Short mmCIF file of C-alpha atoms in Angstrom, two decimals:
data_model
loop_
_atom_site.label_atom_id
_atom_site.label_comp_id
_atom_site.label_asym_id
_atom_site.label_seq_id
_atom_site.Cartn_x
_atom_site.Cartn_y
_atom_site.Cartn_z
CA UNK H 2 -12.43 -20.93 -33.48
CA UNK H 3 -15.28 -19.34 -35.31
CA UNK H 4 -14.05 -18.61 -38.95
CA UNK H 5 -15.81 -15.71 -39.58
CA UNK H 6 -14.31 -14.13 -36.28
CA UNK H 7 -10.88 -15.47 -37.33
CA UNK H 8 -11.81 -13.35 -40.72
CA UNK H 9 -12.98 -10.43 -38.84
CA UNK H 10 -9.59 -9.90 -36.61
CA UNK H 11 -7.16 -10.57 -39.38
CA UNK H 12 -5.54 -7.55 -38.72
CA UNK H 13 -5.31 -8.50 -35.12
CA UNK H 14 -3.70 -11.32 -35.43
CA UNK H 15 -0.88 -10.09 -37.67
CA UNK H 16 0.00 -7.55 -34.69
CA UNK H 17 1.80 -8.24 -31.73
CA UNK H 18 -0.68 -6.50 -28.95
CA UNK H 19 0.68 -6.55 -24.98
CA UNK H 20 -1.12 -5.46 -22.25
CA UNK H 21 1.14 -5.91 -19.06
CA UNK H 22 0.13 -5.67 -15.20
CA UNK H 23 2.93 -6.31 -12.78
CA UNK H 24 4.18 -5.18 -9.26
CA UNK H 25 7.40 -2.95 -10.27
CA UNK H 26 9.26 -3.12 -7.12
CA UNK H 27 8.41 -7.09 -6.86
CA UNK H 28 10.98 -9.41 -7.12
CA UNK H 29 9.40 -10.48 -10.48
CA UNK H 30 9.58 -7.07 -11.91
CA UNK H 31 11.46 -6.77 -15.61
CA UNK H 32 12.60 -4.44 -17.37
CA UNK H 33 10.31 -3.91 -20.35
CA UNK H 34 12.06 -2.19 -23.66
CA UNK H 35 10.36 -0.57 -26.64
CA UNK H 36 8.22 2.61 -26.52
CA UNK H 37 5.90 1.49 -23.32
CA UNK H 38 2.98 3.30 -21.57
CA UNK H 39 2.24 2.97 -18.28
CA UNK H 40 -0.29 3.74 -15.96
CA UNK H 41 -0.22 3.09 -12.28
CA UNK H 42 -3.42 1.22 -10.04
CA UNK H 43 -3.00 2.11 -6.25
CA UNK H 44 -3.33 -1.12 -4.33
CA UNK H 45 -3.92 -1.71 -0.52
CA UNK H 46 -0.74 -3.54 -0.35
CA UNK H 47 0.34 -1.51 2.93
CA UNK H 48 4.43 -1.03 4.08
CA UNK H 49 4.13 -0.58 7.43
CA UNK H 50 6.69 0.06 10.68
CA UNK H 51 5.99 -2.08 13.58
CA UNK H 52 6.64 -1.16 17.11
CA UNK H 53 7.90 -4.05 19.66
CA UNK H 54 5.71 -2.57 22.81
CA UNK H 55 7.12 -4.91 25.45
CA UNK H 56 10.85 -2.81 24.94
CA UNK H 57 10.98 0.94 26.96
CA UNK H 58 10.67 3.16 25.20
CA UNK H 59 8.37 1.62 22.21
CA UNK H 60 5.89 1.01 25.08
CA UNK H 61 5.34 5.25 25.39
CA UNK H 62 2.89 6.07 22.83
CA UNK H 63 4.24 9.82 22.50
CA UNK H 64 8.06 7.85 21.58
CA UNK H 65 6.23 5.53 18.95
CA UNK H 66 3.64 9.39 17.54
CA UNK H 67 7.51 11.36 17.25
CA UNK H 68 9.39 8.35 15.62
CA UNK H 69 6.17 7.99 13.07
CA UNK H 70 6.27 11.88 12.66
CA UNK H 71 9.96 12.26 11.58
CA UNK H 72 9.80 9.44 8.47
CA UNK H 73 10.37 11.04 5.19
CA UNK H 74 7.31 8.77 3.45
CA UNK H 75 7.81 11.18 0.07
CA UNK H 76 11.28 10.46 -0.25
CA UNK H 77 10.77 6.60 0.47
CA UNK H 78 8.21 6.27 -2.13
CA UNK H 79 10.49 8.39 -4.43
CA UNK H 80 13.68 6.80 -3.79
CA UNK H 81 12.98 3.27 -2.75
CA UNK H 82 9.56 2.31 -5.28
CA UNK H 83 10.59 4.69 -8.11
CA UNK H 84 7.05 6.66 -7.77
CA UNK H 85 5.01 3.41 -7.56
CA UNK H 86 3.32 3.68 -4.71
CA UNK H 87 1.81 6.59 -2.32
CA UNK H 88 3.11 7.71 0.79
CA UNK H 89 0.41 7.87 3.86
CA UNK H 90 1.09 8.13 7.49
CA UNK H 91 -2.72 6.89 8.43
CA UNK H 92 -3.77 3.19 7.89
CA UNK H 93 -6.34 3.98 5.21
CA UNK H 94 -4.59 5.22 1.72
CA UNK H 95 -4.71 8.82 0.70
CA UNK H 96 -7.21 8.27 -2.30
CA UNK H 97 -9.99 7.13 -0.28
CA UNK H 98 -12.59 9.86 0.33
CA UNK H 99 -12.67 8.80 4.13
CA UNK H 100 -8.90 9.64 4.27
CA UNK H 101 -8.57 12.19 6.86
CA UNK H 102 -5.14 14.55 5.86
CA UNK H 103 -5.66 16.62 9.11
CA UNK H 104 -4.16 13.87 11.33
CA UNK H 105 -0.82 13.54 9.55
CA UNK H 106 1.41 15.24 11.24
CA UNK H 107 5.23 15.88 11.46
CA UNK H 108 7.55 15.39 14.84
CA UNK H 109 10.08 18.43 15.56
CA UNK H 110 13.63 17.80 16.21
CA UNK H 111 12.95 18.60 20.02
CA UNK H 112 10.30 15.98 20.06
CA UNK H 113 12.86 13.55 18.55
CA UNK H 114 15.53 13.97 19.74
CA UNK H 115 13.90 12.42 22.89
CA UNK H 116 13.44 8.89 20.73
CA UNK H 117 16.14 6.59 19.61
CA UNK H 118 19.16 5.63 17.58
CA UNK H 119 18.15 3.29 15.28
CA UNK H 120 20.43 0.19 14.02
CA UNK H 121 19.06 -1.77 11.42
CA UNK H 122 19.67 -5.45 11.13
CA UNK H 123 19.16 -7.40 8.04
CA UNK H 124 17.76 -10.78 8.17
CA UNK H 125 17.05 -13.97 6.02
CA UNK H 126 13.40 -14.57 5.76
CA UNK H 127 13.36 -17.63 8.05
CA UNK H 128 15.50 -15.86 10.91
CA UNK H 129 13.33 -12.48 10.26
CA UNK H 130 9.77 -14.65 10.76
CA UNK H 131 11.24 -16.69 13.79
CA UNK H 132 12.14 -13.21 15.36
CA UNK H 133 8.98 -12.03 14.93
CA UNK H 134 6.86 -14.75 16.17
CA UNK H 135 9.31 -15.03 19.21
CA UNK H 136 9.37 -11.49 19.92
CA UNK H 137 13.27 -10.86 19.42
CA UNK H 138 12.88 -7.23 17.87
CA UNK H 139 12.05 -3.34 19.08
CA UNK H 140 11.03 -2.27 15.21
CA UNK H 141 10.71 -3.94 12.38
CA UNK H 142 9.53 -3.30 8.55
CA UNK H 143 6.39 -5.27 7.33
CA UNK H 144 4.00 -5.06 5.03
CA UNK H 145 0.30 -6.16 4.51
CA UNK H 146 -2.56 -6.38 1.68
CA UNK H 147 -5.37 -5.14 3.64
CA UNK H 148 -8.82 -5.60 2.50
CA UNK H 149 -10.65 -3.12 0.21
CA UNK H 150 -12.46 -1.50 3.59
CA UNK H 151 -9.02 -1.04 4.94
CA UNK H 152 -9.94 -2.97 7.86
CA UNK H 153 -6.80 -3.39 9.95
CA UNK H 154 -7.75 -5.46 12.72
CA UNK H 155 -4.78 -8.02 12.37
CA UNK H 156 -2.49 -5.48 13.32
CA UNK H 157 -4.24 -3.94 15.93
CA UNK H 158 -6.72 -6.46 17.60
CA UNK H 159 -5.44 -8.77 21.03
CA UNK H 160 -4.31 -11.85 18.92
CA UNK H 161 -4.37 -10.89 15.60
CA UNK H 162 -2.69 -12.86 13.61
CA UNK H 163 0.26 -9.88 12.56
CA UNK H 164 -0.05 -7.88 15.77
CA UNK H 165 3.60 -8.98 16.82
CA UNK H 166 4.07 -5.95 19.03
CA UNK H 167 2.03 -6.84 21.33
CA UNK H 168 -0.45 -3.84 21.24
CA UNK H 169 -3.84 -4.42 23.14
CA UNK H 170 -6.47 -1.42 23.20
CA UNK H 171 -10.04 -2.52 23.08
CA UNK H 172 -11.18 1.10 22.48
CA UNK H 173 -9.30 1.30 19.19
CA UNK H 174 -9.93 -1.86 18.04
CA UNK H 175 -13.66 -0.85 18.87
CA UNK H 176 -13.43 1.97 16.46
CA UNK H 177 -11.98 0.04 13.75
CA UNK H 178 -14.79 -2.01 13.73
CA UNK H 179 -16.86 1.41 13.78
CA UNK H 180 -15.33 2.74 11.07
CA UNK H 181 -15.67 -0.23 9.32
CA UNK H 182 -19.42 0.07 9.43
CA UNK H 183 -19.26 3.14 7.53
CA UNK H 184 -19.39 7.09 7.70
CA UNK H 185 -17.16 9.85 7.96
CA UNK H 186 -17.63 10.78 11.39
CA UNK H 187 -16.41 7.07 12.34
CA UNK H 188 -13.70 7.35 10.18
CA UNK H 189 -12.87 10.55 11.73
CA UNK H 190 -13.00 8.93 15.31
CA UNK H 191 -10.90 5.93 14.57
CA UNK H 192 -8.16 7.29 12.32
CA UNK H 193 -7.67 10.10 15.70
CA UNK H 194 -7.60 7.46 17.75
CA UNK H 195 -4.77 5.97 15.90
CA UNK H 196 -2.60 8.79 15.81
CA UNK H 197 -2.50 9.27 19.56
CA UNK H 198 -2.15 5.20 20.08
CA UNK H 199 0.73 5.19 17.23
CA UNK H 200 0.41 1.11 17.43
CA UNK H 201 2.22 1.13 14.06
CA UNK H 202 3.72 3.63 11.87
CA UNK H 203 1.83 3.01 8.01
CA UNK H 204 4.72 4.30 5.30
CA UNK H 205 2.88 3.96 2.10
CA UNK H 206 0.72 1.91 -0.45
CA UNK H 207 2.33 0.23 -3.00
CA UNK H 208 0.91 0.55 -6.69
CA UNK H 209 1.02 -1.95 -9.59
CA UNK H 210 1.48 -0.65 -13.23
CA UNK H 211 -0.38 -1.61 -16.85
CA UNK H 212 2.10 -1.44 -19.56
CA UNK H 213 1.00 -1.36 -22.70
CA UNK H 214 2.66 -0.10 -26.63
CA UNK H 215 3.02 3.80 -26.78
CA UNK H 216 -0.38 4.52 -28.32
CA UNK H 217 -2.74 1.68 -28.73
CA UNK H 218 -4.92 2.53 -25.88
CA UNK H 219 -7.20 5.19 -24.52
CA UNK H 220 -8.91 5.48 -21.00
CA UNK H 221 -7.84 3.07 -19.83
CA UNK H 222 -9.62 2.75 -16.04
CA UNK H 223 -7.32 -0.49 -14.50
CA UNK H 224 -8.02 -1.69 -10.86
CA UNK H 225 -5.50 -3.49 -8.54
CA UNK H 226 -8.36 -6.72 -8.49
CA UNK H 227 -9.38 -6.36 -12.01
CA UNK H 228 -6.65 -4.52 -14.98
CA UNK H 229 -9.51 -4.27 -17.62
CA UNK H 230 -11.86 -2.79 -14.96
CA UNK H 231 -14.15 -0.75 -17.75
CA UNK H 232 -12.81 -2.51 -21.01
CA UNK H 233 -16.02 -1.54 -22.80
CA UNK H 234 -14.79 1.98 -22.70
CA UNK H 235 -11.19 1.78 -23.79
CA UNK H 236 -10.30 3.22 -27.46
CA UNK H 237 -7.64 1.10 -29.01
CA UNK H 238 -5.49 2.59 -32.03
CA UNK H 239 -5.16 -0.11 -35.06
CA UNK H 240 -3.63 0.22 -38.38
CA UNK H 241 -3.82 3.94 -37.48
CA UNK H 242 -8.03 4.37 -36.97
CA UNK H 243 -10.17 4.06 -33.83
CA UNK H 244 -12.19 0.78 -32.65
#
């Protein structure tokens, strides 16, 4: 180590300075004590229904656009990820400028009450997988890290490699790829499409958090891929002045 930096951050190194990033509703999540701040990063970790479409009624793409319509995403995000995270009924999340809010929509209690009971059953990981893979389900809850473009195509392609329901549409999977060359208008088209084809039913995107001592930093900009995204620009508060 240089000895003149060593000099220079003295004061540093007599301090105790954390900067935490973690998933909050991970298994690995901890409960953190002292006077904390935090700031969420949206992520494209996506939690996601998915729709068995070999089993009547799943395979009726009005059934799968009601049962879609009636989930309480709000109160999921609320209850279930204590705030981390943001609910979104469309496969691309809410902050993205090509997010188009006029397609969510909500499912009356007429148009429901034509869908189903649900039962939920609770599986270990191994027996949950094996179901999936051998197709011994009508719903099940997933979720995905989709790419930065929001590109979807494993859920929705013929043979992608998480498209357990069985869903084939060439014309949707055509405007994914659209809309993954760019531009509103694709965007538009494909996110349309998916609300009439319903092929699975997005919940919400998960956020991480930065935790970091109650006053020591300033504008702080974190990403999900990178937590000192903008570094150069961050104030930190030490021995009570600016650097």
């Amino acid at each position: 180590r240089d000895p003149e930096m060593s000099r220079g951050l003295g004061d540093v190194y007599k301090r105790q300075v954390h900067f935490l990033c973690l998933d909050p509703t991970g298994t690995g999540a901890r409960t953190v004590g002292g006077a904390v701040e935090s700031t969420d990063v949206p992520t494209a970790a996506m939690q996601y229904l998915g729709f068995n479409l070999s089993r009547t009624p799943l395979n009726d793409a009005a059934v799968r656009r009601a049962m879609s319509g009636v989930i309480d995403r709000g109160t999921l995000v609320s209850s279930l990820l204590s705030g981390h995270g943001t609910a979104a009924q469309l496969p691309i999340a809410p902050q993205d400028a090509d997010y188009p809010k006029t397609y969510e929509y909500r499912t009356t209690a007429e148009e429901y009450a034509a869908a189903l009971t649900v039962t939920v059953r609770e599986l270990p990981w191994g027996e949950y997988a094996a179901a999936l893979e051998g197709g011994d389900f009508d719903l099940y809850l997933g979720e995905v890290r989709l790419t930065a473009d929001w590109d979807a195509g494993a859920l929705l392609d013929a043979g992608g490699a998480l498209n357990y329901g069985g869903f084939a549409s060439e014309q949707l999977s055509g405007l994914n790829d659209a809309f993954l060359l760019g531009g509103n208008a694709s965007a538009e088209r494909y996110v349309k499409g998916f609300a009439e084809e319903t092929p699975f039913a997005p919940l919400l995107f998960k956020s991480k958090t930065v935790l970091t001592p109650s006053g020591l930093v300033d504008g702080m900009t974190p990403t999900a891929s990178d937590p000192f995204y903008g570094f150069a620009d961050w104030s930190f508060h030490l021995s009570g002045s600016e650097s």
